[in-house]
PDB file of C-alpha atoms in Angstrom:
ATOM      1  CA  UNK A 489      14.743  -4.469  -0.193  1.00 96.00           C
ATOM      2  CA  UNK A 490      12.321  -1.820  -0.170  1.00 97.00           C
ATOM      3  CA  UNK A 491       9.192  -0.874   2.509  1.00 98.00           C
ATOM      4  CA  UNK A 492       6.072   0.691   0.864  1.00 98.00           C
ATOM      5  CA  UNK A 493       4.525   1.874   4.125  1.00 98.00           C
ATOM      6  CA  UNK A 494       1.129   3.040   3.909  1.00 98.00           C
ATOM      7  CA  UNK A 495       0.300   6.205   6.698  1.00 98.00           C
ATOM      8  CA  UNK A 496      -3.652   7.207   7.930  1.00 97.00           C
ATOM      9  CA  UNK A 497      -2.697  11.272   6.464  1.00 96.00           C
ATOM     10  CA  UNK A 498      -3.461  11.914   3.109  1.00 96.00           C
ATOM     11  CA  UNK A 499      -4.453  15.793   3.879  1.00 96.00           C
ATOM     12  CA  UNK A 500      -2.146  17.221   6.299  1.00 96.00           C
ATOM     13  CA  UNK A 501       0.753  17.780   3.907  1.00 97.00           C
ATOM     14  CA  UNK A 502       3.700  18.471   6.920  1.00 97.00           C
ATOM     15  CA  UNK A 503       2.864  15.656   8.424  1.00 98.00           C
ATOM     16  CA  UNK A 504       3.348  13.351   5.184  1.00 98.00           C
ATOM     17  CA  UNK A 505       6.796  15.144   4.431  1.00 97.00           C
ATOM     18  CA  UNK A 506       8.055  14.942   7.995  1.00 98.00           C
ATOM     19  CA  UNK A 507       7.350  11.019   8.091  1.00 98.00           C
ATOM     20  CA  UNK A 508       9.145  10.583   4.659  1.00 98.00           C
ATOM     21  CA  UNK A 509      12.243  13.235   6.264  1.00 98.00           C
ATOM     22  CA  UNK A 510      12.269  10.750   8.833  1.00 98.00           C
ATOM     23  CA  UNK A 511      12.955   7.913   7.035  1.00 98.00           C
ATOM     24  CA  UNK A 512      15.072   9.705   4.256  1.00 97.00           C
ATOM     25  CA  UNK A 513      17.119  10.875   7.988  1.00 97.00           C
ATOM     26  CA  UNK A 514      18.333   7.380   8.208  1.00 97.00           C
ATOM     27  CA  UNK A 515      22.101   6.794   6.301  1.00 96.00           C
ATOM     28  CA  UNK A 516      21.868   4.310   3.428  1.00 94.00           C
ATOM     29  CA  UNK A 517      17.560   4.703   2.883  1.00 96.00           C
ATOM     30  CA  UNK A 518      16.553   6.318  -0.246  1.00 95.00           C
ATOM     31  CA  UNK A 519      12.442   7.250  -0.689  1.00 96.00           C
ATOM     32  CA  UNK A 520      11.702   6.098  -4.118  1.00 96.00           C
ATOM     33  CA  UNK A 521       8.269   7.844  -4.123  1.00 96.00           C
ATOM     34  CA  UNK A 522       5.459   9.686  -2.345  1.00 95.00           C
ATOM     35  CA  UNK A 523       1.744   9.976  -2.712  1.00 94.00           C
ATOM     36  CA  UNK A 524      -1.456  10.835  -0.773  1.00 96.00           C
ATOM     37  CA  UNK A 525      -5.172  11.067  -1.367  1.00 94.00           C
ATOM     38  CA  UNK A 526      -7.365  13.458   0.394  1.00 94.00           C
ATOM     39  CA  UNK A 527     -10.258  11.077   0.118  1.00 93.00           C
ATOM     40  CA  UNK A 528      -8.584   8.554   1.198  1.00 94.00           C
ATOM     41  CA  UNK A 529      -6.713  10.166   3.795  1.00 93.00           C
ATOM     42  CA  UNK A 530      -3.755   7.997   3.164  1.00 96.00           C
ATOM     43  CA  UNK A 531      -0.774   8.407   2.231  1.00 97.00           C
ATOM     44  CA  UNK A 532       1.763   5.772   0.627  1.00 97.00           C
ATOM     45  CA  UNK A 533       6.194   5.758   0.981  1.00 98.00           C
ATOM     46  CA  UNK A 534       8.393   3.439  -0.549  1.00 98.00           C
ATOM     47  CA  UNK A 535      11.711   3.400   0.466  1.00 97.00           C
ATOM     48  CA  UNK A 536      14.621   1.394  -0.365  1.00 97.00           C
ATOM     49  CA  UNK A 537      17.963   0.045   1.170  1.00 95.00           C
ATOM     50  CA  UNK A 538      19.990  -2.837   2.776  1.00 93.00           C
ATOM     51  CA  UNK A 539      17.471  -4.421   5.632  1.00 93.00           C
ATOM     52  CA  UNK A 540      19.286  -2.907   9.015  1.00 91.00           C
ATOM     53  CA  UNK A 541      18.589   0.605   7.437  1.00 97.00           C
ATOM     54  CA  UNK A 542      15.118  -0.328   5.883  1.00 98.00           C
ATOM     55  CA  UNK A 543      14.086  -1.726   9.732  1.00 98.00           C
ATOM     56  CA  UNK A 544      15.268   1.441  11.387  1.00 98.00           C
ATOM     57  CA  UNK A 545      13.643   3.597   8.918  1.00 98.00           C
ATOM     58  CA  UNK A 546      10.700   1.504   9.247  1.00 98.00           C
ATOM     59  CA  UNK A 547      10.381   2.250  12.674  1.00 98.00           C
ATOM     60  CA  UNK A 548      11.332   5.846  12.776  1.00 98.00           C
ATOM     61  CA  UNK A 549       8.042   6.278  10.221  1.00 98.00           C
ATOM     62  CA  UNK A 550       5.978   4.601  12.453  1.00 98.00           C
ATOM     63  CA  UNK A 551       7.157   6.522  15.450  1.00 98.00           C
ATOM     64  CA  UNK A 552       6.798  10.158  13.568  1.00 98.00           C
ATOM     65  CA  UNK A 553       3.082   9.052  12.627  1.00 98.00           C
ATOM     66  CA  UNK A 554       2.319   7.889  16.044  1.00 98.00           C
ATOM     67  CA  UNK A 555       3.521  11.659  17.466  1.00 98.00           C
ATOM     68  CA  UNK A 556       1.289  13.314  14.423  1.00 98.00           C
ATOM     69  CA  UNK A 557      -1.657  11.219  13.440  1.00 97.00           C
ATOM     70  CA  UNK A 558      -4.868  10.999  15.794  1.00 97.00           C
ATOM     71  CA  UNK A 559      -7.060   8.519  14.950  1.00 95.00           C
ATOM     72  CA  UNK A 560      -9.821   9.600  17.460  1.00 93.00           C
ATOM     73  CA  UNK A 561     -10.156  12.560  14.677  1.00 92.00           C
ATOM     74  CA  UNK A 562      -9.399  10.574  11.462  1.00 91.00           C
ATOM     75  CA  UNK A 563     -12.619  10.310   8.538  1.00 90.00           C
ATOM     76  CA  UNK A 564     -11.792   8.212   5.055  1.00 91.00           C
ATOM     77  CA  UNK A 565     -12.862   5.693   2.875  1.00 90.00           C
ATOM     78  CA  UNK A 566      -9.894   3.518   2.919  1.00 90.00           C
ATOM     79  CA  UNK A 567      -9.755   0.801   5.435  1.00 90.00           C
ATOM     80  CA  UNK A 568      -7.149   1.453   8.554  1.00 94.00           C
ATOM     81  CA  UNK A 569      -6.529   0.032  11.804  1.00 96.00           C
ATOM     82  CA  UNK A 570      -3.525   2.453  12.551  1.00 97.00           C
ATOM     83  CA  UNK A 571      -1.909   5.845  11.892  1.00 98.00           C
ATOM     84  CA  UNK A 572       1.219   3.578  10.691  1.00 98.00           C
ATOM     85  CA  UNK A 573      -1.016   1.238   9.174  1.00 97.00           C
ATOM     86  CA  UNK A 574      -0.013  -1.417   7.147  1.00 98.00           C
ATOM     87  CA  UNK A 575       4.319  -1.890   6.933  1.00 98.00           C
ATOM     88  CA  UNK A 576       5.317  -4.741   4.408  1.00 98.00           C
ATOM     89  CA  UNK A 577       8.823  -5.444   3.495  1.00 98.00           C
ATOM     90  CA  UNK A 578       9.343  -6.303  -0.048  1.00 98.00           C
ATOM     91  CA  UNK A 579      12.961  -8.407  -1.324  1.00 97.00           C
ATOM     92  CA  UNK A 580      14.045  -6.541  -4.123  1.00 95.00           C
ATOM     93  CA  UNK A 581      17.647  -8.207  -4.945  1.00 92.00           C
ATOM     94  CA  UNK A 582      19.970 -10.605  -3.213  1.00 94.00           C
ATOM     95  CA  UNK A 583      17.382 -11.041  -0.654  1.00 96.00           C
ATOM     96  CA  UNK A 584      14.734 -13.809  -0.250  1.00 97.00           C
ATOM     97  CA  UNK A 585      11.110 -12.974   1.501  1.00 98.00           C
ATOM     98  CA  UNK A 586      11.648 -15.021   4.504  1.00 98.00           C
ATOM     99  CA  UNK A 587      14.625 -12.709   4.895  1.00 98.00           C
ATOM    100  CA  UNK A 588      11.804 -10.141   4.931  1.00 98.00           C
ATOM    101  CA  UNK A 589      10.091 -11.719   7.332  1.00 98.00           C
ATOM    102  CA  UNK A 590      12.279 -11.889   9.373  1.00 98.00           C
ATOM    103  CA  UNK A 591      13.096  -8.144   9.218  1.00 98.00           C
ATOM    104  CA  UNK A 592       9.229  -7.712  10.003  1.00 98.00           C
ATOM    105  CA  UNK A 593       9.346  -9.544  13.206  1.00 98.00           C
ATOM    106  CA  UNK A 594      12.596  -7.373  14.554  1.00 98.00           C
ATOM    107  CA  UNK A 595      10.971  -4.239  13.503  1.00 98.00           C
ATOM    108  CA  UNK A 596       7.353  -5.444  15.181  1.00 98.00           C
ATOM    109  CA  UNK A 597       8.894  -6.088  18.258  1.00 98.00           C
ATOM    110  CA  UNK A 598      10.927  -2.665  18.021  1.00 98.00           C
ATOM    111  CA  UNK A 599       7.479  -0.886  16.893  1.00 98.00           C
ATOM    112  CA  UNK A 600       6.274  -2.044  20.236  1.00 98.00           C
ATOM    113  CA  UNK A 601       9.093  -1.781  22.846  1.00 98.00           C
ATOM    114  CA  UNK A 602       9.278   1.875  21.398  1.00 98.00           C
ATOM    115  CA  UNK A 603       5.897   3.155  21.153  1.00 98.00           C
ATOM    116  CA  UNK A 604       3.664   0.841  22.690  1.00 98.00           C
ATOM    117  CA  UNK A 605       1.659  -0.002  19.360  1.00 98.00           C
ATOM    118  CA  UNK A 606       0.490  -3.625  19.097  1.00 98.00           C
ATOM    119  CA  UNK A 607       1.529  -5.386  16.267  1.00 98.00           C
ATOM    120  CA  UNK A 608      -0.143  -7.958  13.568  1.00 98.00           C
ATOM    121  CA  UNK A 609       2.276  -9.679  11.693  1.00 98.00           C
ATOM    122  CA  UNK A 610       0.663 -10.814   7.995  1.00 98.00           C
ATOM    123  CA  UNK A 611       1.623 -11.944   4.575  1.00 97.00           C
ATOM    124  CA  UNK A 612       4.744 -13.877   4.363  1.00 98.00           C
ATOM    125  CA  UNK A 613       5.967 -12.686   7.949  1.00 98.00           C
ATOM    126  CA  UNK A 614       2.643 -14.280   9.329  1.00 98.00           C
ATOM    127  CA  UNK A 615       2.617 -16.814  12.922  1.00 97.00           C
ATOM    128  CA  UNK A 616      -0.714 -18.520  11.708  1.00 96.00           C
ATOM    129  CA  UNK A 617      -2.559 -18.902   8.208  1.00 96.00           C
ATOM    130  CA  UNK A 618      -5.482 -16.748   9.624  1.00 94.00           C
ATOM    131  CA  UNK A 619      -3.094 -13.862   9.298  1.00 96.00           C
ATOM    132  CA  UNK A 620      -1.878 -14.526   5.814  1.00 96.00           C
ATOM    133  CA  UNK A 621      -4.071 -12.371   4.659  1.00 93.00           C
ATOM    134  CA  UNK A 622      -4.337  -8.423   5.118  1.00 94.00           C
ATOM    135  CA  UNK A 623      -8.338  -8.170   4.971  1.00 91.00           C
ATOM    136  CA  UNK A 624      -8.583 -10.380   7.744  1.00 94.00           C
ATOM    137  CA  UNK A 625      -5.795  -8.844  10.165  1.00 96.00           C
ATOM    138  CA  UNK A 626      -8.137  -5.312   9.297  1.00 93.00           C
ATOM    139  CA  UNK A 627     -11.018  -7.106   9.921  1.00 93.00           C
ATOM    140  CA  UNK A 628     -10.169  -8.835  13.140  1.00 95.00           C
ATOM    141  CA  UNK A 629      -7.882  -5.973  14.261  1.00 94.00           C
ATOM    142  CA  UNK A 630     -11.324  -3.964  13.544  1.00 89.00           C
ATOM    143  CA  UNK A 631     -13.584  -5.675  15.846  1.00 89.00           C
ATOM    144  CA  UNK A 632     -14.779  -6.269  19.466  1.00 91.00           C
ATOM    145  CA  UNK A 633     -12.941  -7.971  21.774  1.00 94.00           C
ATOM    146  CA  UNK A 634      -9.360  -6.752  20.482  1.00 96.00           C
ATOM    147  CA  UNK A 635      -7.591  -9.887  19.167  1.00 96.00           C
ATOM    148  CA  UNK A 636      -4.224 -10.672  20.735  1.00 97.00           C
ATOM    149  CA  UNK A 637      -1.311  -8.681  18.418  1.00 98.00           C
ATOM    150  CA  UNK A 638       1.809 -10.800  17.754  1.00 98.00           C
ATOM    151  CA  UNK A 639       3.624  -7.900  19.648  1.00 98.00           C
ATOM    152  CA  UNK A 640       1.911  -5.884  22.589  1.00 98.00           C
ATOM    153  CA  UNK A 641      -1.423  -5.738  24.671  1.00 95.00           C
ATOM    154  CA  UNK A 642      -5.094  -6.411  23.828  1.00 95.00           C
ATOM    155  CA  UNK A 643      -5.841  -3.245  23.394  1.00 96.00           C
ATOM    156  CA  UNK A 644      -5.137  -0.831  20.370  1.00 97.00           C
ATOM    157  CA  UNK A 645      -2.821   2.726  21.366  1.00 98.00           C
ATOM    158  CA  UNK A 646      -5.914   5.483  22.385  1.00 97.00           C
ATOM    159  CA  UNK A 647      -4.715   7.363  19.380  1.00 97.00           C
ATOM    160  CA  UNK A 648      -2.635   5.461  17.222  1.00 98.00           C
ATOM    161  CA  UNK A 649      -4.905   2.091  16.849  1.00 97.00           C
ATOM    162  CA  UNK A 650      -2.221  -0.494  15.661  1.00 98.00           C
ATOM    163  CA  UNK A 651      -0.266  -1.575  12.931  1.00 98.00           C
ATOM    164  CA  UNK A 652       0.044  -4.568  10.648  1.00 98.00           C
ATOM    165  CA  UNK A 653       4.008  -5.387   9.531  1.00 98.00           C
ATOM    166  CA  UNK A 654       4.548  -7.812   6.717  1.00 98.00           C
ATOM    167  CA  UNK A 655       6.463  -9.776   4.163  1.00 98.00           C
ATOM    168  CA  UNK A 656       5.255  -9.692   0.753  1.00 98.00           C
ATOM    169  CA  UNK A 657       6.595  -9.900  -2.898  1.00 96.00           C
ATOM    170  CA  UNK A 658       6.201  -6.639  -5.345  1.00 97.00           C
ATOM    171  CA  UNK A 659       2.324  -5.491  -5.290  1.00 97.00           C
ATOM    172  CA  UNK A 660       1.365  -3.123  -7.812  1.00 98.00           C
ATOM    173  CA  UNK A 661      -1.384  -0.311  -6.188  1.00 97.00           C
ATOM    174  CA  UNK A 662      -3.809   0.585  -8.925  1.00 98.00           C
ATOM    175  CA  UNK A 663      -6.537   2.166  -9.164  1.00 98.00           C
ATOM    176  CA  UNK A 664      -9.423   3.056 -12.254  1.00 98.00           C
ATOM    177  CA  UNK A 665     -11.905   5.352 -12.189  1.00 98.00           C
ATOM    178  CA  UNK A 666     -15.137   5.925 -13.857  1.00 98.00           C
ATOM    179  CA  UNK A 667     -16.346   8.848 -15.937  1.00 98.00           C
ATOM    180  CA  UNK A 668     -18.818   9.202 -13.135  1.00 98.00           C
ATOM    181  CA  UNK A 669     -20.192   9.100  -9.475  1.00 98.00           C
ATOM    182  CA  UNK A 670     -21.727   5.813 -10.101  1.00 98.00           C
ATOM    183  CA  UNK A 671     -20.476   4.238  -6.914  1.00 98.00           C
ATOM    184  CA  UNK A 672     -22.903   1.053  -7.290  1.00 98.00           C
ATOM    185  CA  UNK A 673     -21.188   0.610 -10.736  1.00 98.00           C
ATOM    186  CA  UNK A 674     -17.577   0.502  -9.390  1.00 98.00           C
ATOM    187  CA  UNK A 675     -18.671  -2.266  -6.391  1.00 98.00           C
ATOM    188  CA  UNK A 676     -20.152  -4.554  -9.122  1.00 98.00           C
ATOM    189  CA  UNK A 677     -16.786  -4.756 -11.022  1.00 98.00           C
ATOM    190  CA  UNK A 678     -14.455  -4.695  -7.796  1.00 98.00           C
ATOM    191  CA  UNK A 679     -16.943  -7.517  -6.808  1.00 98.00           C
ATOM    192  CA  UNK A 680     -16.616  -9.126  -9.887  1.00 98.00           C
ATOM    193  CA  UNK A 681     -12.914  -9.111 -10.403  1.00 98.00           C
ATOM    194  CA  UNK A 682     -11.964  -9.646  -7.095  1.00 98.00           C
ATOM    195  CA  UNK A 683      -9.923 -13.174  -6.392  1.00 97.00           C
ATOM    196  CA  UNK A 684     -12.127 -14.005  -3.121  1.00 95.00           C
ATOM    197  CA  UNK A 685     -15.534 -13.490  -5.383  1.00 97.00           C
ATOM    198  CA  UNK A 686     -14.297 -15.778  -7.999  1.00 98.00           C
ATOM    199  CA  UNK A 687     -12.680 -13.456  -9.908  1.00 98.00           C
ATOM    200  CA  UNK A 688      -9.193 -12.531 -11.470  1.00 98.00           C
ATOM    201  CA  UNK A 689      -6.246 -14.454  -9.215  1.00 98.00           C
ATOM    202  CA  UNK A 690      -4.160 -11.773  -7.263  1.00 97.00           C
ATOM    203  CA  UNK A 691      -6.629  -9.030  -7.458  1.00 98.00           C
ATOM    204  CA  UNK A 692      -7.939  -7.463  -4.135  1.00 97.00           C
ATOM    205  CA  UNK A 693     -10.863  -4.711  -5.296  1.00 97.00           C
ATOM    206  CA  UNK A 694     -12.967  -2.171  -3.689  1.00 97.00           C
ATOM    207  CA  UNK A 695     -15.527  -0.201  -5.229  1.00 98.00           C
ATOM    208  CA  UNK A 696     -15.694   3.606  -3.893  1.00 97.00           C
ATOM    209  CA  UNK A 697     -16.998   6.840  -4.203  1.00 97.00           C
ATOM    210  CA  UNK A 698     -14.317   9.850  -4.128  1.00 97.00           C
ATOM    211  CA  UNK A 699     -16.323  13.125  -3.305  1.00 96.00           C
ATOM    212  CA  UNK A 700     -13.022  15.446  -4.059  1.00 95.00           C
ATOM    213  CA  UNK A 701     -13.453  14.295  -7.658  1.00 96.00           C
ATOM    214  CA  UNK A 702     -17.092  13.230  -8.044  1.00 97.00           C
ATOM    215  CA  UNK A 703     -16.322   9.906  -9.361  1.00 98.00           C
ATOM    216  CA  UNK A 704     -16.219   6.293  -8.614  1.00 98.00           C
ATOM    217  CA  UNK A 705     -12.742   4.303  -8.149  1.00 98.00           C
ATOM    218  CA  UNK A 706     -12.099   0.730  -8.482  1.00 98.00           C
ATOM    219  CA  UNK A 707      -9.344   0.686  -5.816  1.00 98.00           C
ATOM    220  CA  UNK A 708      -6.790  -2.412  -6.529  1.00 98.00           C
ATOM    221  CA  UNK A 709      -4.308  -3.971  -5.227  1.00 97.00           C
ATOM    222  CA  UNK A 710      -2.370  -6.710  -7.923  1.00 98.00           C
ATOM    223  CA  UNK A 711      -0.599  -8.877  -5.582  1.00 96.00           C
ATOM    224  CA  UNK A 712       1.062 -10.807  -8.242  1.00 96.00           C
ATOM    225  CA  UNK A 713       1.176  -8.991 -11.358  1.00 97.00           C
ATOM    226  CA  UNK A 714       2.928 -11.947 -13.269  1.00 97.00           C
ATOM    227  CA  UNK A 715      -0.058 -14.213 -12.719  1.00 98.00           C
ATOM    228  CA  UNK A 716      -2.810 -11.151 -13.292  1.00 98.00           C
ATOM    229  CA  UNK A 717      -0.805  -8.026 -14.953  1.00 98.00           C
ATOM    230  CA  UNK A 718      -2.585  -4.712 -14.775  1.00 98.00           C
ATOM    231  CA  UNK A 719      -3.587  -4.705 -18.539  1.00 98.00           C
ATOM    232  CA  UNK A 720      -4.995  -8.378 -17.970  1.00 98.00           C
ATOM    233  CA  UNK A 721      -7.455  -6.153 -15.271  1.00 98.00           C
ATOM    234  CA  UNK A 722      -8.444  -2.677 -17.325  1.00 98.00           C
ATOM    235  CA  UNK A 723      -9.650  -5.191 -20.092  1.00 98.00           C
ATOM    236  CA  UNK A 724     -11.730  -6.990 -17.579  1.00 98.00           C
ATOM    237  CA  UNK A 725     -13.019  -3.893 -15.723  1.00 98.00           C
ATOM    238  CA  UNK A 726     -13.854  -2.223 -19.543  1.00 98.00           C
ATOM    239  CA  UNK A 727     -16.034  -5.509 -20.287  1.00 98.00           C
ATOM    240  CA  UNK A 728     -18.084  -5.351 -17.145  1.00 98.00           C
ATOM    241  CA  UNK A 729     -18.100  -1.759 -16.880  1.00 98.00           C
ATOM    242  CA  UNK A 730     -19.987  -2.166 -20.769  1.00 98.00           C
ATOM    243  CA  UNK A 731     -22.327  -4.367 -19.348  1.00 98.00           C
ATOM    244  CA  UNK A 732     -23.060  -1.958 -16.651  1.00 98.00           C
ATOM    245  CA  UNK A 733     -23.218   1.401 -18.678  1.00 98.00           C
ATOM    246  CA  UNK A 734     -20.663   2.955 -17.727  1.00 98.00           C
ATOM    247  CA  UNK A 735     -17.512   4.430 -19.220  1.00 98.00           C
ATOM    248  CA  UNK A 736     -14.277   4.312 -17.327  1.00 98.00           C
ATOM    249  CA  UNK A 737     -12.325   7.147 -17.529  1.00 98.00           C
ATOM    250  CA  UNK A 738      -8.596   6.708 -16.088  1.00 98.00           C
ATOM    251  CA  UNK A 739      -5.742   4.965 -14.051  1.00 98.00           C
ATOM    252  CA  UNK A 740      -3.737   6.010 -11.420  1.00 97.00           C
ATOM    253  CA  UNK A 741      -0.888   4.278  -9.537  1.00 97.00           C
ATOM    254  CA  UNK A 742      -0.287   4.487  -6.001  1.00 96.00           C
ATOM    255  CA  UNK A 743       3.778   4.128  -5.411  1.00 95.00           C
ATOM    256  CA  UNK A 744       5.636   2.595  -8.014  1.00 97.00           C
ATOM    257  CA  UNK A 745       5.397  -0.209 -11.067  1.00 98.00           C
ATOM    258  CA  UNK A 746       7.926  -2.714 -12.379  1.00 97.00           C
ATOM    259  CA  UNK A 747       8.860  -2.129 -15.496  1.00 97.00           C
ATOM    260  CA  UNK A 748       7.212  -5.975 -16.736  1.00 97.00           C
ATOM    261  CA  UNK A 749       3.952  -4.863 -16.156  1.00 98.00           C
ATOM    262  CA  UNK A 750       3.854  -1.897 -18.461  1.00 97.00           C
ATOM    263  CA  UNK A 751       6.032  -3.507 -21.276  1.00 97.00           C
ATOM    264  CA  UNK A 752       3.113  -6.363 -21.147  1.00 97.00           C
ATOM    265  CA  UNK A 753       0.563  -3.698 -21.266  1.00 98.00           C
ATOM    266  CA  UNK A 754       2.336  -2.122 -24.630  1.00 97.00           C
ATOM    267  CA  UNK A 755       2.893  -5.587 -25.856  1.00 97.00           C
ATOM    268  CA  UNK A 756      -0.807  -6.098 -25.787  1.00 95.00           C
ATOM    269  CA  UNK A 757      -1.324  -2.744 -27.203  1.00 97.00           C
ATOM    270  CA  UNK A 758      -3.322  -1.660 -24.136  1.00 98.00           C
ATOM    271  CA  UNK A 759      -3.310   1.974 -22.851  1.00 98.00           C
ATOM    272  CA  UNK A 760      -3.850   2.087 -19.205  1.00 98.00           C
ATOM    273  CA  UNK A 761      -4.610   5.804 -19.414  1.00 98.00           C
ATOM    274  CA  UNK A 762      -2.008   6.304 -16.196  1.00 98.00           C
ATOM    275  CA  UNK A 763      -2.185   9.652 -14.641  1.00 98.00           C
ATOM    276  CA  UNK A 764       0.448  12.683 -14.180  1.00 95.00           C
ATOM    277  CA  UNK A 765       2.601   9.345 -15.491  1.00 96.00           C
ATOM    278  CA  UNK A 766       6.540   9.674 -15.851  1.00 94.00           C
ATOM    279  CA  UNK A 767       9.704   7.965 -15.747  1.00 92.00           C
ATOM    280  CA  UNK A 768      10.012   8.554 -11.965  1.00 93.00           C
ATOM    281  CA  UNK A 769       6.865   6.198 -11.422  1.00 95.00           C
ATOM    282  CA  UNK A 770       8.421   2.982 -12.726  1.00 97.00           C
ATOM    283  CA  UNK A 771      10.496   0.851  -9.692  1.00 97.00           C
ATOM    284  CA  UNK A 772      13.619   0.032 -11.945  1.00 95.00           C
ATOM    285  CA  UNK A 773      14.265   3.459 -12.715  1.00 94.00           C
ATOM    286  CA  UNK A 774      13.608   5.105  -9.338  1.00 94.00           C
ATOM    287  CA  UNK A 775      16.222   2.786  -8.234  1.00 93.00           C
ATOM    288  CA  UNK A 776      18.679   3.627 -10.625  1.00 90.00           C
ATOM    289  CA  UNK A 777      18.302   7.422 -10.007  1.00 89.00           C
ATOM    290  CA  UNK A 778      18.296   6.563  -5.867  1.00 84.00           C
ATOM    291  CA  UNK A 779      21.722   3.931  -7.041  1.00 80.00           C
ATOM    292  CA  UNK A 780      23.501   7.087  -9.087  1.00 71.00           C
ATOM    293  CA  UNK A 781      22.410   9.797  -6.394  1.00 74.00           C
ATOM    294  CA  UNK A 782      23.682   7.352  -3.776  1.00 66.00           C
ATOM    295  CA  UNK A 783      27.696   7.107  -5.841  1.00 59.00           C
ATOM    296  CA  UNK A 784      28.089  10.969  -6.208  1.00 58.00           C
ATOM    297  CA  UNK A 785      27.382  11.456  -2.673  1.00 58.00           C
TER     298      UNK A 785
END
């Protein structure tokens, strides 16, 4: 399975590598791939392994960005409730999701015992339907009174908020950017495309601003990219982005993409205009280098 845990530091660049040196500390964990974003201030890991290792990695992360990451001092425009902020465990192969889940409930429990963190379980690893969903774990987890965690107190750790652990199948991070600033633009096509406005199925969207760049960012997440593959999306986004105007400029990924979604995207003969893209971005071959590194060792 693999973990693509997402961390509230996309600036501090010590504290990022001494989260992912924690988890690559643990025997049998390899980390696939690392990125942050300034603007953001988040930063993303994926690791990958058999599920004891994955679990203890999982909560070695969390603990490292509990001992670095103050949230009492933390600015961004991503969402967060946590400095370990969102942990999802994804089945790779010879593994089924409620596998996963259950994974997410030993490593909740651990998350707490250990650091005192509470603990929303979503997604597939979810107690009630209400918690299915990511936005509305932030959402509640965001709000006044504190809502009781699956794991711990009402009441969030003074500097490390809490975390949400999940199940989920492979989700493809994605984001497009305009040419420009026009930040209006970007949340009329994230509003547009967007499953819960009616939109494309599997597609979560914001529209933001990124000062560090002076443009505008349709931040995705594709949680199914065999229903709604990425190349289904840039054509969508280039339609309404006409309409508005606008021009978009580029891709990026954040973390890793199966190999499917890109040979659909070159089967339709659409260029998603990835940046600083290589070899080492694509899942399958990240975990053939981690599988080869892993035999001469």
């Amino acid at each position: 399975m693999e973990c693509v845990a997402n961390f509230s530091e996309g600036r501090d660049r010590r504290t990022i590598e001494a989260i992912a040196a924690a988890v690559a500390g643990v025997p049998g964990v390899g980390v696939l791939d690392w990125s942050a974003d300034a603007d953001h201030h988040r930063s993303v890991i994926t690791f990958a392994g058999r599920p004891e290792a994955i679990g203890e990695a999982a909560v070695v992360a969390v603990g490292e960005a509990v001992a670095r990451i103050d949230l009492t001092r933390h600015t961004g425009v991503h969402p967060r409730i946590g400095a370990a902020d969102v942990v999802p465990f994804v089945p790779l192969r010879g593994i089924t999701l409620v596998e996963c889940a259950w994974l997410a409930h030993a490593v909740g429990a651990e998350i707490w015992n250990r650091y005192s963190v509470p603990v929303f379980l979503y997604d597939a690893a979810a107690q009630s339907e209400s918690r299915r969903n990511l936005a509305n774990v932030r959402k509640a987890a965001a709000g006044s009174p504190f809502p009781v965690p699956d794991f711990g107190e009402l009441a969030p750790h003074p500097t490390a908020g809490a975390v949400a652990v999940g199940a989920r199948k492979i989700l493809i991070a994605w984001n497009v950017f305009l040419a420009d600033g026009n930040v209006a633009a970007a949340k009329e096509i994230a509003r547009r495309i967007r499953q819960a406005n009616g939109g494309l199925a599997c597609v979560r969207a914001l529209g933001l601003y990124l000062a560090g760049r002076g443009q505008a960012q349709i931040s995705m997440n594709l949680t199914d990219y065999t229903v709604t593959p990425p190349h289904v999306v840039w054509e969508a986004i280039g339609r309404i982005a006409a309409e508005l105007g606008v021009e978009v400029a580029t891709s990026e990924l954040i973390g890793l993409i199966p190999e499917a979604a890109l040979a659909a995207a070159a089967a339709g003969g659409v260029d998603l205009r990835i940046e600083d893209f290589s070899p080492d971005r694509v899942l399958e071959s990240r975990l053939r280098t981690i599988a080869m590194e892993s035999s001469t060792d």
